[in-house]
Amino acid sequence: MKLLRVGQPGAEVPAILDAAGRIRSLQGIVPDIAGQTLTPEGLDRLRAIDPNTLPELPADARIGPCVGQVGKFVCIGLNYADHAAESNLPVPKEPVIFLKANSAIVGPNDDVLIPRNSQKTDWEVELGVIIGKPASYVSEAEAMDHVAGYCVINDVSEREFQIERGGTWDKGKGCDTFGPIGPWLVTADEVADPQNLSMWLDVDGHRYQNGSTKTMVFGVRHLVHYVSQFMTLHPGDVISTGTPPGVGMGVKPAPVYLKGGEVMRLGIEGLGEQRQKVGHA
């Protein structure tokens, strides 16, 4: 299934795509694409519904973040060896975990706003993993049972705030609009191998990122297991799993950063595409 949320910010309604790609309303069936809706039992209830019996929503409706009421937005840093190299940092021996502010979450096609006093706003296409049942100290063998589905994420990052301003990475990762999520939550049963998905990102038509999840240092199975050793993951929590090379910071001979006015387009095989205009806060 491809689940999504449509409507104006803060007033999104749950929806599902039918076989022809039309948006069908789930309003009155589930309260949101969130929490208990994402449990195995919740998804099974949705699978039992024929989308063609549901009301059709306008094709041009705004698409919101594909998950509502996100409890935790967990991110993994330097999870592609070639991205670590372009960042001039060693490949981690264990996953690097940081948290992105939930207030950064926006829809997949909403504007991305460069924060005030920013000089180094950057892009990162990433595979998002949405948790479907509580995960605490889960084994690698059990980890995938806790995954509801996958989505596209742009882990927008301000590199000066992240690296040069002291403290942790969080201050460069959590600015408003720095977390476009969607367009869809694609349920795990429709993703044959999350470790073999092509992914890409363009800025103004120039392809900067062109990678694959197969080059992750730590795969989805290990990440769900690993993160669950440090915090309980709940249905609707999101893990953003790292980015392949091609970020602006790594461009040679000189980095390229967003200045405002650009259009970012990005996508992951089978999970849809995002498009963001870049503005200023």
PDB file of C-alpha atoms in Angstrom:
ATOM      1  CA  MET A   1       0.000   0.000   0.000  1.00  0.00           C
ATOM      2  CA  LYS A   2       0.942   3.619  -0.567  1.00  0.00           C
ATOM      3  CA  LEU A   3      -0.386   5.711   2.294  1.00  0.00           C
ATOM      4  CA  LEU A   4      -0.333   9.486   2.392  1.00  0.00           C
ATOM      5  CA  ARG A   5      -1.815  12.552   4.049  1.00  0.00           C
ATOM      6  CA  VAL A   6      -3.381  15.383   2.059  1.00  0.00           C
ATOM      7  CA  GLY A   7      -4.649  18.843   2.903  1.00  0.00           C
ATOM      8  CA  GLN A   8      -3.371  22.088   4.314  1.00  0.00           C
ATOM      9  CA  PRO A   9      -0.695  22.049   7.040  1.00  0.00           C
ATOM     10  CA  GLY A  10      -2.191  20.892  10.312  1.00  0.00           C
ATOM     11  CA  ALA A  11      -5.412  19.767   8.623  1.00  0.00           C
ATOM     12  CA  GLU A  12      -4.209  16.787   6.592  1.00  0.00           C
ATOM     13  CA  VAL A  13      -6.520  13.814   6.150  1.00  0.00           C
ATOM     14  CA  PRO A  14      -5.369  10.189   5.785  1.00  0.00           C
ATOM     15  CA  ALA A  15      -5.451   8.729   2.291  1.00  0.00           C
ATOM     16  CA  ILE A  16      -4.360   5.809   0.145  1.00  0.00           C
ATOM     17  CA  LEU A  17      -3.391   5.518  -3.511  1.00  0.00           C
ATOM     18  CA  ASP A  18      -5.483   3.156  -5.624  1.00  0.00           C
ATOM     19  CA  ALA A  19      -4.012   0.957  -8.371  1.00  0.00           C
ATOM     20  CA  ALA A  20      -4.377   3.795 -10.899  1.00  0.00           C
ATOM     21  CA  GLY A  21      -2.554   6.280  -8.675  1.00  0.00           C
ATOM     22  CA  ARG A  22      -5.685   8.180  -7.641  1.00  0.00           C
ATOM     23  CA  ILE A  23      -5.854   9.572  -4.091  1.00  0.00           C
ATOM     24  CA  ARG A  24      -8.629   7.977  -2.026  1.00  0.00           C
ATOM     25  CA  SER A  25      -9.752   9.305   1.337  1.00  0.00           C
ATOM     26  CA  LEU A  26      -9.407   7.207   4.507  1.00  0.00           C
ATOM     27  CA  GLN A  27     -11.198   9.839   6.574  1.00  0.00           C
ATOM     28  CA  GLY A  28     -13.606   8.176   8.985  1.00  0.00           C
ATOM     29  CA  ILE A  29     -11.753   4.859   8.666  1.00  0.00           C
ATOM     30  CA  VAL A  30      -8.561   5.784  10.492  1.00  0.00           C
ATOM     31  CA  PRO A  31      -7.817   9.004  12.400  1.00  0.00           C
ATOM     32  CA  ASP A  32      -4.419   9.535  10.768  1.00  0.00           C
ATOM     33  CA  ILE A  33      -1.454   7.782   9.165  1.00  0.00           C
ATOM     34  CA  ALA A  34       0.116   7.574  12.600  1.00  0.00           C
ATOM     35  CA  GLY A  35       0.410   5.504  15.757  1.00  0.00           C
ATOM     36  CA  GLN A  36      -1.879   2.485  15.872  1.00  0.00           C
ATOM     37  CA  THR A  37      -2.756   2.774  12.181  1.00  0.00           C
ATOM     38  CA  LEU A  38       0.829   1.703  11.440  1.00  0.00           C
ATOM     39  CA  THR A  39       0.836  -1.430  13.584  1.00  0.00           C
ATOM     40  CA  PRO A  40       0.623  -4.795  11.801  1.00  0.00           C
ATOM     41  CA  GLU A  41      -3.036  -5.061  12.850  1.00  0.00           C
ATOM     42  CA  GLY A  42      -3.789  -1.543  11.678  1.00  0.00           C
ATOM     43  CA  LEU A  43      -2.213  -2.113   8.279  1.00  0.00           C
ATOM     44  CA  ASP A  44      -4.034  -5.430   7.879  1.00  0.00           C
ATOM     45  CA  ARG A  45      -7.336  -3.608   8.393  1.00  0.00           C
ATOM     46  CA  LEU A  46      -6.443  -1.188   5.614  1.00  0.00           C
ATOM     47  CA  ARG A  47      -5.414  -4.018   3.289  1.00  0.00           C
ATOM     48  CA  ALA A  48      -8.909  -5.461   3.631  1.00  0.00           C
ATOM     49  CA  ILE A  49     -10.446  -2.314   2.111  1.00  0.00           C
ATOM     50  CA  ASP A  50     -10.975  -1.930  -1.638  1.00  0.00           C
ATOM     51  CA  PRO A  51      -9.601   1.561  -2.391  1.00  0.00           C
ATOM     52  CA  ASN A  52     -12.008   1.887  -5.327  1.00  0.00           C
ATOM     53  CA  THR A  53     -14.884   2.069  -2.845  1.00  0.00           C
ATOM     54  CA  LEU A  54     -13.402   5.143  -1.158  1.00  0.00           C
ATOM     55  CA  PRO A  55     -14.079   8.796  -2.049  1.00  0.00           C
ATOM     56  CA  GLU A  56     -11.584  10.268  -4.514  1.00  0.00           C
ATOM     57  CA  LEU A  57      -9.662  13.360  -3.476  1.00  0.00           C
ATOM     58  CA  PRO A  58      -8.391  16.067  -5.871  1.00  0.00           C
ATOM     59  CA  ALA A  59      -5.230  15.054  -7.723  1.00  0.00           C
ATOM     60  CA  ASP A  60      -3.774  18.517  -7.123  1.00  0.00           C
ATOM     61  CA  ALA A  61      -4.319  18.485  -3.355  1.00  0.00           C
ATOM     62  CA  ARG A  62      -1.310  19.409  -1.218  1.00  0.00           C
ATOM     63  CA  ILE A  63       0.507  16.329   0.031  1.00  0.00           C
ATOM     64  CA  GLY A  64       1.576  16.567   3.649  1.00  0.00           C
ATOM     65  CA  PRO A  65       4.199  14.550   5.528  1.00  0.00           C
ATOM     66  CA  CYS A  66       3.319  10.889   5.017  1.00  0.00           C
ATOM     67  CA  VAL A  67       3.438  10.222   8.779  1.00  0.00           C
ATOM     68  CA  GLY A  68       1.540  12.288  11.320  1.00  0.00           C
ATOM     69  CA  GLN A  69       2.250  12.809  15.011  1.00  0.00           C
ATOM     70  CA  VAL A  70       5.848  11.603  14.682  1.00  0.00           C
ATOM     71  CA  GLY A  71       7.163  10.757  18.132  1.00  0.00           C
ATOM     72  CA  LYS A  72      10.865  10.587  17.314  1.00  0.00           C
ATOM     73  CA  PHE A  73      12.770  11.652  14.193  1.00  0.00           C
ATOM     74  CA  VAL A  74      15.980   9.622  14.507  1.00  0.00           C
ATOM     75  CA  CYS A  75      18.797  10.163  12.017  1.00  0.00           C
ATOM     76  CA  ILE A  76      21.922   8.187  11.163  1.00  0.00           C
ATOM     77  CA  GLY A  77      25.066  10.081  10.182  1.00  0.00           C
ATOM     78  CA  LEU A  78      27.863   9.076   7.827  1.00  0.00           C
ATOM     79  CA  ASN A  79      26.151   5.829   6.863  1.00  0.00           C
ATOM     80  CA  TYR A  80      27.593   5.646   3.345  1.00  0.00           C
ATOM     81  CA  ALA A  81      31.342   5.130   3.141  1.00  0.00           C
ATOM     82  CA  ASP A  82      31.736   7.388   0.109  1.00  0.00           C
ATOM     83  CA  HIS A  83      29.791  10.182   1.830  1.00  0.00           C
ATOM     84  CA  ALA A  84      32.045   9.869   4.885  1.00  0.00           C
ATOM     85  CA  ALA A  85      35.024  10.233   2.546  1.00  0.00           C
ATOM     86  CA  GLU A  86      33.668  13.388   0.884  1.00  0.00           C
ATOM     87  CA  SER A  87      33.056  14.778   4.392  1.00  0.00           C
ATOM     88  CA  ASN A  88      36.687  14.026   5.318  1.00  0.00           C
ATOM     89  CA  LEU A  89      35.502  11.869   8.194  1.00  0.00           C
ATOM     90  CA  PRO A  90      36.242   8.219   9.022  1.00  0.00           C
ATOM     91  CA  VAL A  91      33.654   5.507   8.419  1.00  0.00           C
ATOM     92  CA  PRO A  92      31.993   4.981  11.806  1.00  0.00           C
ATOM     93  CA  LYS A  93      32.608   1.748  13.699  1.00  0.00           C
ATOM     94  CA  GLU A  94      29.046   2.007  15.046  1.00  0.00           C
ATOM     95  CA  PRO A  95      26.081   4.001  13.740  1.00  0.00           C
ATOM     96  CA  VAL A  96      26.144   7.728  14.490  1.00  0.00           C
ATOM     97  CA  ILE A  97      22.751   8.676  15.972  1.00  0.00           C
ATOM     98  CA  PHE A  98      21.291  12.157  16.260  1.00  0.00           C
ATOM     99  CA  LEU A  99      17.741  13.485  16.582  1.00  0.00           C
ATOM    100  CA  LYS A 100      16.163  15.913  14.155  1.00  0.00           C
ATOM    101  CA  ALA A 101      13.538  18.270  15.591  1.00  0.00           C
ATOM    102  CA  ASN A 102       9.980  17.158  14.818  1.00  0.00           C
ATOM    103  CA  SER A 103       9.159  20.802  14.083  1.00  0.00           C
ATOM    104  CA  ALA A 104      11.374  20.482  10.977  1.00  0.00           C
ATOM    105  CA  ILE A 105       8.890  18.076   9.361  1.00  0.00           C
ATOM    106  CA  VAL A 106       7.040  19.364   6.284  1.00  0.00           C
ATOM    107  CA  GLY A 107       5.397  17.894   3.220  1.00  0.00           C
ATOM    108  CA  PRO A 108       7.446  16.537   0.315  1.00  0.00           C
ATOM    109  CA  ASN A 109       6.712  19.486  -1.959  1.00  0.00           C
ATOM    110  CA  ASP A 110       6.603  22.307   0.581  1.00  0.00           C
ATOM    111  CA  ASP A 111       9.142  25.108   0.377  1.00  0.00           C
ATOM    112  CA  VAL A 112      12.475  24.639   2.151  1.00  0.00           C
ATOM    113  CA  LEU A 113      13.516  27.840   3.922  1.00  0.00           C
ATOM    114  CA  ILE A 114      17.145  28.809   4.409  1.00  0.00           C
ATOM    115  CA  PRO A 115      17.443  29.879   8.068  1.00  0.00           C
ATOM    116  CA  ARG A 116      18.544  33.339   9.094  1.00  0.00           C
ATOM    117  CA  ASN A 117      22.317  33.889   9.062  1.00  0.00           C
ATOM    118  CA  SER A 118      22.860  30.686   7.071  1.00  0.00           C
ATOM    119  CA  GLN A 119      25.712  30.434   4.598  1.00  0.00           C
ATOM    120  CA  LYS A 120      25.898  26.661   4.139  1.00  0.00           C
ATOM    121  CA  THR A 121      22.453  25.105   3.678  1.00  0.00           C
ATOM    122  CA  ASP A 122      22.819  21.685   2.034  1.00  0.00           C
ATOM    123  CA  TRP A 123      20.741  18.732   0.817  1.00  0.00           C
ATOM    124  CA  GLU A 124      20.685  14.978   1.578  1.00  0.00           C
ATOM    125  CA  VAL A 125      18.388  12.405  -0.037  1.00  0.00           C
ATOM    126  CA  GLU A 126      17.744   9.601   2.453  1.00  0.00           C
ATOM    127  CA  LEU A 127      15.703   6.436   2.895  1.00  0.00           C
ATOM    128  CA  GLY A 128      13.232   6.810   5.738  1.00  0.00           C
ATOM    129  CA  VAL A 129      12.129   3.826   7.819  1.00  0.00           C
ATOM    130  CA  ILE A 130       8.780   4.064   9.622  1.00  0.00           C
ATOM    131  CA  ILE A 131       8.327   1.936  12.728  1.00  0.00           C
ATOM    132  CA  GLY A 132       5.170  -0.184  12.970  1.00  0.00           C
ATOM    133  CA  LYS A 133       5.355  -1.780  16.404  1.00  0.00           C
ATOM    134  CA  PRO A 134       7.305  -1.030  19.573  1.00  0.00           C
ATOM    135  CA  ALA A 135      10.966  -1.986  19.397  1.00  0.00           C
ATOM    136  CA  SER A 136      13.074  -2.258  22.521  1.00  0.00           C
ATOM    137  CA  TYR A 137      16.269  -4.331  22.575  1.00  0.00           C
ATOM    138  CA  VAL A 138      15.163  -6.201  19.444  1.00  0.00           C
ATOM    139  CA  SER A 139      17.538  -8.634  17.774  1.00  0.00           C
ATOM    140  CA  GLU A 140      18.650  -8.223  14.173  1.00  0.00           C
ATOM    141  CA  ALA A 141      16.628 -11.344  13.349  1.00  0.00           C
ATOM    142  CA  GLU A 142      13.458  -9.683  14.642  1.00  0.00           C
ATOM    143  CA  ALA A 143      14.164  -6.116  13.537  1.00  0.00           C
ATOM    144  CA  MET A 144      12.318  -6.113  10.220  1.00  0.00           C
ATOM    145  CA  ASP A 145       9.122  -7.270  11.933  1.00  0.00           C
ATOM    146  CA  HIS A 146       8.997  -3.792  13.485  1.00  0.00           C
ATOM    147  CA  VAL A 147       9.083  -1.865  10.181  1.00  0.00           C
ATOM    148  CA  ALA A 148       5.768  -0.551   8.827  1.00  0.00           C
ATOM    149  CA  GLY A 149       7.217   0.929   5.648  1.00  0.00           C
ATOM    150  CA  TYR A 150       9.554   3.318   3.896  1.00  0.00           C
ATOM    151  CA  CYS A 151       9.584   6.835   2.484  1.00  0.00           C
ATOM    152  CA  VAL A 152      11.761   9.516   0.908  1.00  0.00           C
ATOM    153  CA  ILE A 153      13.375  12.101   3.202  1.00  0.00           C
ATOM    154  CA  ASN A 154      15.423  15.199   2.426  1.00  0.00           C
ATOM    155  CA  ASP A 155      17.661  15.645   5.471  1.00  0.00           C
ATOM    156  CA  VAL A 156      18.304  19.338   4.816  1.00  0.00           C
ATOM    157  CA  SER A 157      21.350  20.483   6.794  1.00  0.00           C
ATOM    158  CA  GLU A 158      23.091  23.744   7.640  1.00  0.00           C
ATOM    159  CA  ARG A 159      26.761  22.788   7.718  1.00  0.00           C
ATOM    160  CA  GLU A 160      28.112  25.793   9.623  1.00  0.00           C
ATOM    161  CA  PHE A 161      25.474  25.354  12.340  1.00  0.00           C
ATOM    162  CA  GLN A 162      26.123  21.595  12.347  1.00  0.00           C
ATOM    163  CA  ILE A 163      29.913  21.520  12.374  1.00  0.00           C
ATOM    164  CA  GLU A 164      31.371  24.922  13.203  1.00  0.00           C
ATOM    165  CA  ARG A 165      29.110  26.275  15.944  1.00  0.00           C
ATOM    166  CA  GLY A 166      30.011  23.889  18.778  1.00  0.00           C
ATOM    167  CA  GLY A 167      27.972  21.181  20.417  1.00  0.00           C
ATOM    168  CA  THR A 168      26.098  18.443  18.604  1.00  0.00           C
ATOM    169  CA  TRP A 169      24.869  18.173  15.015  1.00  0.00           C
ATOM    170  CA  ASP A 170      21.267  18.842  16.032  1.00  0.00           C
ATOM    171  CA  LYS A 171      21.397  22.631  15.646  1.00  0.00           C
ATOM    172  CA  GLY A 172      22.257  22.281  11.951  1.00  0.00           C
ATOM    173  CA  LYS A 173      19.604  19.645  11.316  1.00  0.00           C
ATOM    174  CA  GLY A 174      16.446  20.815  13.054  1.00  0.00           C
ATOM    175  CA  CYS A 175      15.650  24.169  11.456  1.00  0.00           C
ATOM    176  CA  ASP A 176      12.078  24.724  10.284  1.00  0.00           C
ATOM    177  CA  THR A 177      11.320  22.964   6.943  1.00  0.00           C
ATOM    178  CA  PHE A 178      14.511  20.850   7.163  1.00  0.00           C
ATOM    179  CA  GLY A 179      12.567  17.552   7.177  1.00  0.00           C
ATOM    180  CA  PRO A 180      10.454  16.981   4.041  1.00  0.00           C
ATOM    181  CA  ILE A 181       8.905  13.490   4.355  1.00  0.00           C
ATOM    182  CA  GLY A 182       6.951  11.611   1.670  1.00  0.00           C
ATOM    183  CA  PRO A 183       5.107  11.686  -0.657  1.00  0.00           C
ATOM    184  CA  TRP A 184       4.017   8.229   0.457  1.00  0.00           C
ATOM    185  CA  LEU A 185       4.584   5.673   3.141  1.00  0.00           C
ATOM    186  CA  VAL A 186       5.110   2.511   1.079  1.00  0.00           C
ATOM    187  CA  THR A 187       4.390  -0.504   3.258  1.00  0.00           C
ATOM    188  CA  ALA A 188       7.236  -2.934   3.811  1.00  0.00           C
ATOM    189  CA  ASP A 189       5.547  -5.776   1.913  1.00  0.00           C
ATOM    190  CA  GLU A 190       5.863  -3.721  -1.295  1.00  0.00           C
ATOM    191  CA  VAL A 191       9.616  -3.126  -0.919  1.00  0.00           C
ATOM    192  CA  ALA A 192      11.341  -6.353  -1.850  1.00  0.00           C
ATOM    193  CA  ASP A 193      14.804  -5.267  -0.708  1.00  0.00           C
ATOM    194  CA  PRO A 194      15.367  -1.939   1.075  1.00  0.00           C
ATOM    195  CA  GLN A 195      19.103  -2.470   0.534  1.00  0.00           C
ATOM    196  CA  ASN A 196      18.824  -2.263  -3.255  1.00  0.00           C
ATOM    197  CA  LEU A 197      17.012   0.987  -4.042  1.00  0.00           C
ATOM    198  CA  SER A 198      18.409   3.636  -6.367  1.00  0.00           C
ATOM    199  CA  MET A 199      18.219   7.208  -5.088  1.00  0.00           C
ATOM    200  CA  TRP A 200      18.961  10.614  -6.577  1.00  0.00           C
ATOM    201  CA  LEU A 201      18.789  14.360  -6.003  1.00  0.00           C
ATOM    202  CA  ASP A 202      18.911  17.267  -8.476  1.00  0.00           C
ATOM    203  CA  VAL A 203      19.272  20.997  -7.856  1.00  0.00           C
ATOM    204  CA  ASP A 204      18.008  23.123 -10.736  1.00  0.00           C
ATOM    205  CA  GLY A 205      18.242  20.113 -13.019  1.00  0.00           C
ATOM    206  CA  HIS A 206      21.846  19.240 -12.140  1.00  0.00           C
ATOM    207  CA  ARG A 207      22.224  15.782 -10.648  1.00  0.00           C
ATOM    208  CA  TYR A 208      24.349  15.961  -7.521  1.00  0.00           C
ATOM    209  CA  GLN A 209      23.402  12.688  -5.834  1.00  0.00           C
ATOM    210  CA  ASN A 210      23.051   9.391  -7.686  1.00  0.00           C
ATOM    211  CA  GLY A 211      23.401   6.458  -5.318  1.00  0.00           C
ATOM    212  CA  SER A 212      21.899   3.280  -3.957  1.00  0.00           C
ATOM    213  CA  THR A 213      20.942   1.980  -0.552  1.00  0.00           C
ATOM    214  CA  LYS A 214      23.131  -1.054  -1.274  1.00  0.00           C
ATOM    215  CA  THR A 215      26.201   1.010  -0.301  1.00  0.00           C
ATOM    216  CA  MET A 216      24.973   1.708   3.249  1.00  0.00           C
ATOM    217  CA  VAL A 217      27.533   0.915   5.944  1.00  0.00           C
ATOM    218  CA  PHE A 218      24.778  -0.259   8.302  1.00  0.00           C
ATOM    219  CA  GLY A 219      21.601  -1.623   6.721  1.00  0.00           C
ATOM    220  CA  VAL A 220      18.008  -1.148   7.829  1.00  0.00           C
ATOM    221  CA  ARG A 221      17.907  -4.394   9.801  1.00  0.00           C
ATOM    222  CA  HIS A 222      20.968  -3.455  11.834  1.00  0.00           C
ATOM    223  CA  LEU A 223      19.825   0.125  12.363  1.00  0.00           C
ATOM    224  CA  VAL A 224      16.436  -0.821  13.824  1.00  0.00           C
ATOM    225  CA  HIS A 225      18.183  -3.328  16.093  1.00  0.00           C
ATOM    226  CA  TYR A 226      20.897  -0.851  17.056  1.00  0.00           C
ATOM    227  CA  VAL A 227      18.712   2.175  17.762  1.00  0.00           C
ATOM    228  CA  SER A 228      16.407   0.008  19.891  1.00  0.00           C
ATOM    229  CA  GLN A 229      19.313  -0.630  22.272  1.00  0.00           C
ATOM    230  CA  PHE A 230      19.263   3.048  23.266  1.00  0.00           C
ATOM    231  CA  MET A 231      15.600   4.060  23.069  1.00  0.00           C
ATOM    232  CA  THR A 232      12.255   2.362  22.594  1.00  0.00           C
ATOM    233  CA  LEU A 233      10.933   2.935  19.103  1.00  0.00           C
ATOM    234  CA  HIS A 234       7.174   3.386  18.799  1.00  0.00           C
ATOM    235  CA  PRO A 235       4.751   3.129  15.872  1.00  0.00           C
ATOM    236  CA  GLY A 236       5.141   6.247  13.752  1.00  0.00           C
ATOM    237  CA  ASP A 237       8.730   6.944  14.766  1.00  0.00           C
ATOM    238  CA  VAL A 238      10.952   7.658  11.774  1.00  0.00           C
ATOM    239  CA  ILE A 239      14.582   6.660  11.173  1.00  0.00           C
ATOM    240  CA  SER A 240      16.405   8.558   8.418  1.00  0.00           C
ATOM    241  CA  THR A 241      19.188   6.233   7.362  1.00  0.00           C
ATOM    242  CA  GLY A 242      21.914   8.454   5.913  1.00  0.00           C
ATOM    243  CA  THR A 243      22.827   9.864   2.518  1.00  0.00           C
ATOM    244  CA  PRO A 244      25.009   8.783  -0.401  1.00  0.00           C
ATOM    245  CA  PRO A 245      27.733  11.080  -1.763  1.00  0.00           C
ATOM    246  CA  GLY A 246      26.991  14.207  -3.734  1.00  0.00           C
ATOM    247  CA  VAL A 247      26.025  16.671  -1.015  1.00  0.00           C
ATOM    248  CA  GLY A 248      26.917  20.305  -1.593  1.00  0.00           C
ATOM    249  CA  MET A 249      29.590  20.257   1.097  1.00  0.00           C
ATOM    250  CA  GLY A 250      31.516  17.631  -0.861  1.00  0.00           C
ATOM    251  CA  VAL A 251      31.536  19.317  -4.291  1.00  0.00           C
ATOM    252  CA  LYS A 252      35.064  19.842  -5.668  1.00  0.00           C
ATOM    253  CA  PRO A 253      36.913  22.108  -6.102  1.00  0.00           C
ATOM    254  CA  ALA A 254      34.572  24.228  -3.952  1.00  0.00           C
ATOM    255  CA  PRO A 255      31.406  23.409  -2.011  1.00  0.00           C
ATOM    256  CA  VAL A 256      28.020  24.399  -3.436  1.00  0.00           C
ATOM    257  CA  TYR A 257      25.309  25.559  -1.045  1.00  0.00           C
ATOM    258  CA  LEU A 258      21.727  26.679  -1.469  1.00  0.00           C
ATOM    259  CA  LYS A 259      21.296  30.438  -1.843  1.00  0.00           C
ATOM    260  CA  GLY A 260      17.548  30.703  -2.411  1.00  0.00           C
ATOM    261  CA  GLY A 261      15.512  30.435  -5.583  1.00  0.00           C
ATOM    262  CA  GLU A 262      16.645  26.916  -6.475  1.00  0.00           C
ATOM    263  CA  VAL A 263      14.396  23.899  -6.993  1.00  0.00           C
ATOM    264  CA  MET A 264      15.400  20.570  -5.456  1.00  0.00           C
ATOM    265  CA  ARG A 265      14.013  17.339  -6.896  1.00  0.00           C
ATOM    266  CA  LEU A 266      14.767  13.975  -5.315  1.00  0.00           C
ATOM    267  CA  GLY A 267      13.468  10.456  -5.228  1.00  0.00           C
ATOM    268  CA  ILE A 268      14.002   6.822  -4.324  1.00  0.00           C
ATOM    269  CA  GLU A 269      13.076   3.865  -6.502  1.00  0.00           C
ATOM    270  CA  GLY A 270       9.477   2.830  -5.826  1.00  0.00           C
ATOM    271  CA  LEU A 271       8.970   5.425  -3.080  1.00  0.00           C
ATOM    272  CA  GLY A 272       8.074   8.499  -5.130  1.00  0.00           C
ATOM    273  CA  GLU A 273       9.599  11.916  -5.655  1.00  0.00           C
ATOM    274  CA  GLN A 274       9.816  15.232  -3.845  1.00  0.00           C
ATOM    275  CA  ARG A 275      10.108  18.782  -5.219  1.00  0.00           C
ATOM    276  CA  GLN A 276      11.004  21.780  -3.088  1.00  0.00           C
ATOM    277  CA  LYS A 277      11.496  25.423  -3.913  1.00  0.00           C
ATOM    278  CA  VAL A 278      14.156  27.063  -1.774  1.00  0.00           C
ATOM    279  CA  GLY A 279      13.288  30.304  -0.022  1.00  0.00           C
ATOM    280  CA  HIS A 280      14.359  32.243   3.058  1.00  0.00           C
ATOM    281  CA  ALA A 281      13.049  32.237   6.629  1.00  0.00           C
TER     282      ALA A 281
END
